Amino acid sequence: MGSVGAKEVPVLLSADGRRIDGRRLDELRPIRIQAGALHQADGSAFVEWGANKVMAAVYGPREVHPRHLQQNNKAVIQCRYNMAAFSVDERKRPGLDRRSQEISKVIGEAFESVVFAEEFPRTSIDVYIEVLQANAGTRCAGVVAASVALADAGIPMVDLLPSVAVGKIGGAIALDLKKEEDNFGEADLPMALVPQSGRLVLLQMEGHMTEAELAQALDLGVKGCRSIHETMKQALRDRYAVAPLAGGSA
Ligand code: UDP
């Protein structure tokens, strides 16, 4: 532990390039995705990613509420990201604060880029993201969960939307920050990628990076997204895999 004033700052990167949880700079935390985790929703997914636990539920296309949001030429995508009061160390006040409103907005806009909304005019596609346990990168885990939930609901999309945060810790660019790295690191850069086109449809940044570091971070993030994409596809395969016919010949 080093110290800045009265605040204890953990050493985020050891001399041999290991992070506080032993990962290399380009390593993701373990991810497990379960498609179709809820019965009531039209589509759902549960994501455990490091110590994050995030549930997503999708309803629709269905009638638009409130009515005045209805659009004649396409579906509206309404996204709500919410953090449970018990999801963080210091109890979070329940309800929508500015942070969750911002995250809901950027995630909703990211999905507008991939969902074929014009196929469902005058309807709403409602995406609920509930963070049950948070350890940094929850908006990315939310995008991943919501994306698999949309696919599970049968909503037509250009592609799934893998997402990850890249950051800068101890002067180095690192993939998939955990809480201490997010809190004490120099920068945090969440992103979401359309794998097919390579287009980024969500990109935010907190902190500072040089232009060269930003290029390196984007490159690392894209690689991370491509790996997460495989896990997302596998989760859907696991859900919809057709069992071989009994008695069928080889
Ligand atoms: N966090 C918290 N209380 C809050 C908001 C965030 O403890 O009210 C923690 C939580 O672990 C979260 C992390 O800080 O995952 C980083 O939050 P950030 O706003 O960067 O969003 P995220 O990385 O989760 O997308």
XYZ file of C-alpha atoms and ligand atoms in Angstrom:
275
model
C 0.000 0.000 0.000
C 1.243 3.477 -0.857
C -0.434 6.516 0.612
C -1.662 9.843 -0.729
C -2.411 12.191 2.143
C -4.579 10.234 4.573
C -5.937 7.961 1.806
C -4.476 4.461 1.406
C -3.859 3.712 -2.268
C -3.265 0.067 -3.208
C -0.408 -0.835 -5.551
C -2.382 -1.589 -8.720
C 0.428 -3.063 -10.786
C 3.333 -5.142 -9.464
C 6.855 -4.995 -10.888
C 6.212 -8.219 -12.841
C 3.096 -6.785 -14.494
C 0.481 -8.481 -12.298
C -2.655 -6.729 -11.081
C -4.163 -6.892 -7.569
C -6.150 -10.006 -8.460
C -3.189 -11.602 -10.256
C -4.417 -10.850 -13.778
C -2.209 -9.727 -16.643
C -2.999 -6.356 -18.246
C -4.894 -7.969 -21.131
C -6.896 -10.466 -19.061
C -10.654 -10.372 -18.506
C -12.272 -11.348 -15.228
C -14.156 -14.678 -15.488
C -17.555 -14.272 -17.188
C -20.571 -16.544 -16.956
C -23.717 -15.765 -18.949
C -27.055 -17.516 -18.571
C -29.575 -16.741 -21.305
C -33.255 -17.031 -20.390
C -32.852 -16.733 -16.621
C -36.372 -15.376 -15.947
C -39.741 -16.911 -16.837
C -41.950 -13.817 -16.918
C -39.891 -11.671 -19.291
C -39.958 -12.074 -23.090
C -36.182 -12.375 -22.942
C -33.651 -12.363 -20.133
C -30.057 -12.999 -19.175
C -28.002 -13.187 -16.004
C -24.349 -12.193 -16.103
C -21.727 -12.901 -13.449
C -18.565 -11.087 -14.369
C -15.852 -11.013 -11.723
C -17.801 -9.910 -8.657
C -20.527 -8.205 -10.736
C -23.957 -9.820 -10.831
C -26.374 -8.283 -13.313
C -29.830 -9.365 -14.465
C -31.448 -8.076 -17.658
C -35.069 -8.492 -18.678
C -36.609 -7.493 -22.013
C -40.293 -6.941 -22.753
C -41.733 -6.249 -26.167
C -42.294 -5.189 -28.777
C -45.345 -4.003 -26.811
C -47.609 -0.977 -26.370
C -45.724 2.243 -25.598
C -45.994 3.758 -22.113
C -46.101 6.720 -21.742
C -48.116 6.986 -24.948
C -46.580 10.278 -26.168
C -43.215 8.511 -26.709
C -44.747 6.390 -29.483
C -43.104 6.745 -32.903
C -44.978 6.012 -36.112
C -42.009 4.679 -38.058
C -40.167 2.556 -35.471
C -40.101 1.015 -32.023
C -38.800 3.111 -29.156
C -36.150 1.420 -27.064
C -36.607 2.294 -23.412
C -33.740 1.249 -21.175
C -33.577 1.422 -17.397
C -30.314 0.668 -15.592
C -30.745 0.372 -11.847
C -28.382 -0.465 -9.015
C -29.896 -2.302 -6.074
C -29.408 -0.602 -2.703
C -27.506 -3.686 -1.502
C -25.289 -3.965 -4.598
C -22.437 -1.833 -3.237
C -20.413 -1.658 0.006
C -21.943 1.610 1.085
C -25.736 1.231 0.760
C -26.946 3.119 -2.302
C -30.075 5.245 -1.984
C -32.776 3.430 -3.954
C -34.186 5.002 -7.075
C -32.974 6.647 -10.246
C -30.126 9.100 -9.653
C -28.261 11.110 -12.281
C -25.687 8.365 -12.795
C -28.276 5.700 -13.555
C -30.194 8.077 -15.827
C -27.012 8.753 -17.800
C -26.146 5.062 -18.033
C -29.716 4.180 -19.080
C -29.513 6.796 -21.834
C -26.159 5.727 -23.285
C -27.100 2.041 -23.209
C -30.473 2.743 -24.865
C -28.717 4.732 -27.600
C -26.200 1.929 -28.132
C -29.031 -0.544 -28.751
C -30.741 1.875 -31.167
C -27.707 1.305 -33.399
C -28.202 -2.458 -33.620
C -31.910 -3.226 -33.184
C -34.077 -3.270 -36.339
C -36.551 -0.902 -34.650
C -38.279 0.051 -37.916
C -39.731 -3.448 -38.094
C -41.966 -2.669 -35.106
C -43.524 0.796 -35.554
C -45.658 2.252 -32.708
C -44.257 -0.206 -30.144
C -41.820 -0.144 -27.281
C -38.942 -2.501 -26.544
C -38.292 -2.207 -22.818
C -34.922 -3.194 -21.418
C -34.458 -3.465 -17.657
C -30.971 -3.861 -16.207
C -30.731 -4.625 -12.507
C -27.313 -4.576 -10.884
C -27.468 -6.927 -7.888
C -23.775 -6.807 -7.014
C -21.352 -4.195 -8.305
C -17.599 -4.246 -8.701
C -16.892 -1.778 -11.557
C -17.832 -2.274 -15.178
C -21.514 -2.700 -14.360
C -22.672 -0.659 -17.359
C -20.663 -3.033 -19.592
C -22.051 -6.091 -17.816
C -25.478 -4.459 -18.266
C -24.970 -4.058 -22.025
C -23.822 -7.687 -22.328
C -26.774 -8.980 -20.273
C -29.312 -6.786 -22.119
C -27.904 -7.795 -25.481
C -28.288 -11.514 -24.757
C -31.754 -10.815 -23.288
C -32.789 -8.995 -26.498
C -31.618 -11.948 -28.566
C -33.442 -14.303 -26.181
C -36.613 -12.220 -26.737
C -36.218 -12.761 -30.485
C -35.678 -9.068 -31.233
C -33.942 -8.790 -34.625
C -30.554 -7.089 -34.387
C -27.571 -6.467 -36.638
C -25.406 -8.232 -34.074
C -24.923 -8.833 -30.371
C -23.237 -6.003 -28.511
C -20.214 -7.040 -26.447
C -18.931 -4.405 -24.055
C -15.969 -3.910 -21.731
C -14.125 -1.141 -19.911
C -10.443 -0.495 -20.502
C -8.436 1.761 -18.238
C -5.082 3.036 -17.138
C -3.569 1.725 -13.904
C -0.044 2.333 -12.589
C 0.754 4.014 -15.928
C -0.286 1.006 -18.032
C -3.357 0.263 -20.178
C -5.418 -2.562 -18.667
C -8.482 -4.541 -19.725
C -11.633 -4.880 -17.602
C -11.016 -2.823 -14.456
C -12.214 -4.060 -11.104
C -13.373 -1.736 -8.330
C -9.989 -0.740 -6.820
C -8.571 -0.190 -10.303
C -11.571 1.938 -11.258
C -11.332 3.955 -8.008
C -7.572 4.486 -7.851
C -6.519 4.150 -11.497
C -5.839 7.049 -13.851
C -8.552 6.434 -16.437
C -11.628 4.349 -17.224
C -12.992 3.879 -20.740
C -16.151 1.775 -21.157
C -17.028 0.779 -24.714
C -19.438 -1.418 -26.702
C -18.624 -2.869 -30.106
C -20.665 -4.044 -33.070
C -18.443 -7.039 -33.890
C -19.582 -7.360 -37.508
C -18.621 -3.809 -38.536
C -16.076 -2.988 -35.833
C -18.114 0.124 -34.978
C -18.129 1.433 -31.401
C -21.648 2.419 -30.334
C -20.836 3.262 -26.723
C -17.692 5.092 -25.705
C -17.183 7.088 -22.543
C -14.090 8.215 -20.710
C -13.230 9.313 -17.208
C -9.670 10.442 -16.431
C -6.772 11.161 -18.759
C -4.877 9.300 -21.482
C -2.484 10.411 -24.184
C -3.498 9.917 -27.816
C -1.157 6.904 -28.098
C -2.596 5.382 -24.901
C -6.119 5.924 -26.190
C -5.280 4.062 -29.404
C -3.786 1.218 -27.353
C -6.841 1.181 -25.059
C -9.261 1.021 -27.986
C -7.294 -1.823 -29.526
C -7.280 -3.776 -26.251
C -10.982 -3.079 -25.689
C -11.922 -4.310 -29.160
C -10.001 -7.549 -28.536
C -11.770 -7.913 -25.174
C -15.161 -7.326 -26.833
C -14.440 -9.972 -29.460
C -13.659 -12.505 -26.741
C -16.834 -11.593 -24.787
C -18.822 -11.901 -28.034
C -17.855 -15.584 -28.188
C -19.106 -16.132 -24.610
C -22.390 -14.371 -25.472
C -22.947 -16.542 -28.537
C -22.162 -19.660 -26.510
C -24.749 -18.649 -23.867
C -27.411 -18.474 -26.595
C -26.274 -21.771 -28.115
C -26.511 -23.400 -24.677
C -30.055 -22.100 -24.283
C -31.305 -23.071 -27.707
C -29.215 -26.146 -28.468
C -31.452 -28.826 -29.919
C -30.911 -32.215 -28.300
C -30.061 -34.930 -30.874
C -33.023 -37.124 -31.802
C -33.154 -40.321 -29.732
C -32.420 -43.400 -31.798
C -31.021 -41.364 -34.704
C -28.263 -43.005 -36.693
C -24.738 -41.556 -36.574
N -20.276 2.472 -7.127
C -20.710 2.567 -5.822
N -21.767 3.390 -5.528
C -22.418 4.113 -6.503
C -21.943 4.005 -7.824
C -20.878 3.182 -8.103
O -20.159 1.916 -4.920
O -23.367 4.842 -6.207
C -19.162 1.541 -7.438
C -19.670 0.243 -8.061
O -18.890 -0.847 -7.617
C -19.445 0.514 -9.524
C -18.115 1.247 -9.476
O -18.255 2.113 -8.349
O -19.401 -0.688 -10.273
C -17.766 2.050 -10.699
O -18.826 2.900 -11.014
P -18.911 3.652 -12.402
O -19.785 4.848 -12.212
O -17.548 3.847 -12.980
O -19.751 2.630 -13.321
P -19.433 1.146 -13.775
O -17.939 0.980 -13.832
O -20.061 0.233 -12.763
O -20.073 1.019 -15.119
